[in-house]
mmCIF file of C-alpha atoms in Angstrom:
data_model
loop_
_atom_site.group_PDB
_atom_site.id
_atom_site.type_symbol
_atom_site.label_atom_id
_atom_site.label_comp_id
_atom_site.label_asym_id
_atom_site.label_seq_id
_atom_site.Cartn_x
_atom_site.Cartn_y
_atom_site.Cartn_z
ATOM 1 C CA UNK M 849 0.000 0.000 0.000
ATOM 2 C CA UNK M 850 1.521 3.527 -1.061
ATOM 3 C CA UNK M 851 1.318 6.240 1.442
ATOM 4 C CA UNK M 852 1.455 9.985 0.659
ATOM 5 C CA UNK M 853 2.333 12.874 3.162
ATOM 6 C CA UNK M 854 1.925 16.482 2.949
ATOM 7 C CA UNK M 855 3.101 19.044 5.438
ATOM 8 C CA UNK M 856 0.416 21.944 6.621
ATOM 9 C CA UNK M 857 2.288 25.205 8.631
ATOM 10 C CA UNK M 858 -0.233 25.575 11.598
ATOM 11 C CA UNK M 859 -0.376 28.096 14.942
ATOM 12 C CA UNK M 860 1.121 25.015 16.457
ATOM 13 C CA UNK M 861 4.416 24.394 14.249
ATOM 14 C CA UNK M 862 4.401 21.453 10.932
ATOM 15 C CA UNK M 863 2.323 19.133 10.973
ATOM 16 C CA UNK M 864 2.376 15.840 8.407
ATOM 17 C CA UNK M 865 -0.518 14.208 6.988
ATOM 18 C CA UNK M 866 -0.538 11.034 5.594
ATOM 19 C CA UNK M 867 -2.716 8.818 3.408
ATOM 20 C CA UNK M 868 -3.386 6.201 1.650
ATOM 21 C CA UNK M 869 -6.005 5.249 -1.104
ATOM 22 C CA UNK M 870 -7.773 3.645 1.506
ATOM 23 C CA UNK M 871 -7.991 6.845 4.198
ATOM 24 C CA UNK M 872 -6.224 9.325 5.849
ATOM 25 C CA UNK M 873 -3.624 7.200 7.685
ATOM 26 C CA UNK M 874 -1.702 9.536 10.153
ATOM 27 C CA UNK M 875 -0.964 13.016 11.433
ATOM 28 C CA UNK M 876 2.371 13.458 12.511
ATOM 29 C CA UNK M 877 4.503 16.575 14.367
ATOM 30 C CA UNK M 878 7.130 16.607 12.573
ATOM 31 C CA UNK M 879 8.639 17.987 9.141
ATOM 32 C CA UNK M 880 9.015 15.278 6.013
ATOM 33 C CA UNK M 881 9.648 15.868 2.625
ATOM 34 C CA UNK M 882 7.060 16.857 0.405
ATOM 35 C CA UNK M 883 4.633 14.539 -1.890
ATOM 36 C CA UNK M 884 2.728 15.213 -4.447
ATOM 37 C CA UNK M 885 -0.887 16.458 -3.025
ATOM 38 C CA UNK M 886 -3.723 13.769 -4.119
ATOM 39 C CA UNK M 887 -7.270 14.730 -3.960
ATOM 40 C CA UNK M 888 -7.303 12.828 0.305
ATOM 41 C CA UNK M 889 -4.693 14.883 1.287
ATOM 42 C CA UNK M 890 -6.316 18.380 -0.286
ATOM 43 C CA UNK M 891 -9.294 17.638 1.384
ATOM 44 C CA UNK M 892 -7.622 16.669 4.775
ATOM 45 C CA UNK M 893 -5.476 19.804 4.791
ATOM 46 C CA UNK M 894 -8.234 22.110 3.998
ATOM 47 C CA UNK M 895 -9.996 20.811 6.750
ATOM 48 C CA UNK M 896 -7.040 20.883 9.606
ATOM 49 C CA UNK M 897 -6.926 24.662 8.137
ATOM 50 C CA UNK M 898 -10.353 25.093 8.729
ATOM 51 C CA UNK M 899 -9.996 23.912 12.244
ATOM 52 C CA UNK M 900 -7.304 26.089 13.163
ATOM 53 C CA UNK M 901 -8.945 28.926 11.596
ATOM 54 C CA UNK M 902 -12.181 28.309 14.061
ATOM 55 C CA UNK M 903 -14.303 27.406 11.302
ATOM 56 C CA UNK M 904 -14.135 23.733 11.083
ATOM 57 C CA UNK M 905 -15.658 21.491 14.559
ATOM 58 C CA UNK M 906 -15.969 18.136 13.143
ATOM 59 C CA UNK M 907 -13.542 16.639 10.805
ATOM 60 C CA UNK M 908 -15.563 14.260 7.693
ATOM 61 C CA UNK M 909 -12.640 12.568 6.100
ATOM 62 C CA UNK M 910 -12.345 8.535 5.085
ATOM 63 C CA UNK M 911 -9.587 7.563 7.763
ATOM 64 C CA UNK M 912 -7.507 4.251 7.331
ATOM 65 C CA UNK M 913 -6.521 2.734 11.087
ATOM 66 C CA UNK M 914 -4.204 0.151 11.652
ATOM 67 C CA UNK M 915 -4.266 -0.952 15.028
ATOM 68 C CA UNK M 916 -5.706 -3.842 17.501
ATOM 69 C CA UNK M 917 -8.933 -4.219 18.130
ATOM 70 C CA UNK M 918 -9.311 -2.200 21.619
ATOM 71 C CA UNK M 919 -7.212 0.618 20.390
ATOM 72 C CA UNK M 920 -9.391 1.499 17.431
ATOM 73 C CA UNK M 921 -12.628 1.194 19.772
ATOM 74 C CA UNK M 922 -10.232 3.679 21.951
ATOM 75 C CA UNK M 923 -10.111 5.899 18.734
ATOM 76 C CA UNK M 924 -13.533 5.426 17.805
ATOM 77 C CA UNK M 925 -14.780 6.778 21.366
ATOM 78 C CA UNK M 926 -12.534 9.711 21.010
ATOM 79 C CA UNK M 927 -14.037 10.466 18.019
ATOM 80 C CA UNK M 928 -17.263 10.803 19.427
ATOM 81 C CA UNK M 929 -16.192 13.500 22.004
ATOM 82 C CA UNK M 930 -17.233 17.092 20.595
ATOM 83 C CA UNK M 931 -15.743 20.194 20.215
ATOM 84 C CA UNK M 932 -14.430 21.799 23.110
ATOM 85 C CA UNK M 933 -15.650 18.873 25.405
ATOM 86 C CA UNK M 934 -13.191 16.973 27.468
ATOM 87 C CA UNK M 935 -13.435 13.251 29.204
ATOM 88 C CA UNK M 936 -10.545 11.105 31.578
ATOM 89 C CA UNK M 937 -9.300 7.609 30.611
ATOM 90 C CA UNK M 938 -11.711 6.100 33.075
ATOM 91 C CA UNK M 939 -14.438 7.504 31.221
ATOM 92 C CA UNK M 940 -13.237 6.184 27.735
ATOM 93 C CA UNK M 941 -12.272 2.666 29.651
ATOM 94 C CA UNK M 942 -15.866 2.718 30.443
ATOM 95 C CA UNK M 943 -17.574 3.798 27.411
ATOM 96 C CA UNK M 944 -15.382 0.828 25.231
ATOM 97 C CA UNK M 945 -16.929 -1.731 27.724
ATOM 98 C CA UNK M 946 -13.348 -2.138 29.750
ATOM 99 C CA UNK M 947 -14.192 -0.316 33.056
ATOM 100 C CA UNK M 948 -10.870 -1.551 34.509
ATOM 101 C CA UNK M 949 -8.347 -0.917 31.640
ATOM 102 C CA UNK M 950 -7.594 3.023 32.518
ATOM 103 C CA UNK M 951 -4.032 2.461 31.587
ATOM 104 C CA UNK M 952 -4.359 0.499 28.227
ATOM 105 C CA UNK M 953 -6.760 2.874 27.377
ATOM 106 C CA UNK M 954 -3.867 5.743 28.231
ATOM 107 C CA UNK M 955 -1.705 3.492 25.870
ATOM 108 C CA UNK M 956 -3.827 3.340 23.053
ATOM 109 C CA UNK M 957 -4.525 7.266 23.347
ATOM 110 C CA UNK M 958 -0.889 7.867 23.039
ATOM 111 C CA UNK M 959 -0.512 5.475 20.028
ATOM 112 C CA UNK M 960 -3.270 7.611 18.262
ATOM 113 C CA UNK M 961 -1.965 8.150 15.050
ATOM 114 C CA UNK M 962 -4.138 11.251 14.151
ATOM 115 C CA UNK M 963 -4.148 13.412 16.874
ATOM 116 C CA UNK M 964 -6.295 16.273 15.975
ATOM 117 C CA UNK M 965 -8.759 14.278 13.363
ATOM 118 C CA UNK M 966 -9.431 12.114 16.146
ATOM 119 C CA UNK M 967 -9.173 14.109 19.023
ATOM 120 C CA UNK M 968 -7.069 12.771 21.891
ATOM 121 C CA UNK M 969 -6.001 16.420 22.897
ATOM 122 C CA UNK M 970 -9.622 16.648 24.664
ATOM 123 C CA UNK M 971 -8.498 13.445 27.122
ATOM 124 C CA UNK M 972 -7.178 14.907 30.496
ATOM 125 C CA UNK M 973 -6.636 12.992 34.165
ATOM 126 C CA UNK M 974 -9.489 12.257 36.190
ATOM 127 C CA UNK M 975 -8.037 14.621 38.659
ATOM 128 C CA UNK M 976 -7.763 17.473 36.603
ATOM 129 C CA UNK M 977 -4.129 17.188 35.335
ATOM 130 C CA UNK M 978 -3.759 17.721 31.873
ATOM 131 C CA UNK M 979 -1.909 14.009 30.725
ATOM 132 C CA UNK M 980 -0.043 13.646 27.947
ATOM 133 C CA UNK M 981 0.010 14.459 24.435
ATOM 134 C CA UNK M 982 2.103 13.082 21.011
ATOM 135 C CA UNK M 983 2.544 16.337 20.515
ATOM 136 C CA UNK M 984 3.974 17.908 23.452
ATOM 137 C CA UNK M 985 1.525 19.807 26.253
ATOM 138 C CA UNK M 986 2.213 23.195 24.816
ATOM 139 C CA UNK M 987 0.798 22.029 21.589
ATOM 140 C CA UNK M 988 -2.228 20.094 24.160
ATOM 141 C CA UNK M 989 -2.520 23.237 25.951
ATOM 142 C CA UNK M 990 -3.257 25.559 23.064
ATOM 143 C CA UNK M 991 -5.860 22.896 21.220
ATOM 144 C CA UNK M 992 -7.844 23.192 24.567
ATOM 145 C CA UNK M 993 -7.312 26.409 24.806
ATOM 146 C CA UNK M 994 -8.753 27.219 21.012
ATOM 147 C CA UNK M 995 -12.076 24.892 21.613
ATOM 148 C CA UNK M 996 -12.502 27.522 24.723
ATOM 149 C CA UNK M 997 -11.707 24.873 27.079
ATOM 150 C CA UNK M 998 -9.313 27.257 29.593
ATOM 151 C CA UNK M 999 -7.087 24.832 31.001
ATOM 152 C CA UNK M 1000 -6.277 25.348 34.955
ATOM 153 C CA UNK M 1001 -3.512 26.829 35.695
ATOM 154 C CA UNK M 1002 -3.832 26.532 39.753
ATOM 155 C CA UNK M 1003 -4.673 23.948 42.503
ATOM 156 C CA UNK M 1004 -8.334 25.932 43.405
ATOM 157 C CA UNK M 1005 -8.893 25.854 39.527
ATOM 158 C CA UNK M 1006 -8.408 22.132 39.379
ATOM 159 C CA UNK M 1007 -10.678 21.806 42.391
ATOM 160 C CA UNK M 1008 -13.121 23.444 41.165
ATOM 161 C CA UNK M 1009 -13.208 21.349 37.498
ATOM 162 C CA UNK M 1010 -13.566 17.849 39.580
ATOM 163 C CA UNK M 1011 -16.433 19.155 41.774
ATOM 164 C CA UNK M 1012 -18.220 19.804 38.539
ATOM 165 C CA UNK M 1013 -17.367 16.430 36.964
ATOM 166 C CA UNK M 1014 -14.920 17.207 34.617
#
């Protein structure tokens, strides 16, 4: 299977985005050389620049996922989650029908191989903390930050998010 990348300059440095005939494959952040664009990746690019732009909330593009079983139910729940909404691995654990897998669900979040498209950015800790992120947490910060979500920045803040169930 041939796989195409292009490279998109967003608010939140290069990003890569790959496909296939089959779907858009991955999103990666990092720089690679330049492909030609096929019609996948001019649709998939136009989109992520829609997003970052603030016009674009849900992303409608054929997506090709290679992983086990419980990771793409992992990815399929995340996918679910809306705009500027936000959920905790326990939550996710749940929803796939694994209540006690928190941490395999954390692993298959960070193997998430289209971080944006399917939205891991909007999982944080049960706690409050903000987790991790392929990306970095400056680059997590500022995605939660542009679907409104304002991110804590203090102990009372973070008390007051779990009191309200976030």
């Amino acid at each position: 299977m041939k796989y195409t990348n292009n490279i998109l300059q967003t608010p939140i440095g290069k990003i890569s985005v790959y496909a296939c005939e089959d779907g858009l494959r991955e999103i990666r952040f990092q720089n690679h050389k330049k492909e030609p664009l096929t019609d996948l990746h001019v649709d998939a690019l136009k989109q992520l620049e829609e997003y970052f732009a603030g016009t674009r909330q849900i992303f409608e593009l054929p997506l090709s996922l290679t992983g086990t079983d419980f990771q793409v139910r992992v990815w399929d729940s995340l996918r679910v989650l809306g705009f500027g909404e936000t959920t905790n691995y326990g939550s996710i654990a749940h929803s796939v029908g694994s209540p006690r897998a928190s941490r395999a669900v954390g692993n298959a979040v960070g193997r998430n191989p289209l971080p944006i498209v399917i939205p891991c950015h909007r999982v944080i800790h049960a706690g409050g903390g903000i987790g991790g992120f392929s990306g970095g947490l400056s680059k997590k910060r500022w995605l939660l930050n542009h679907e409104t979500f304002q991110f804590p920045t203090s102990r009372r803040d973070v008390a007051s998010l779990v009191s309200v169930g976030i």
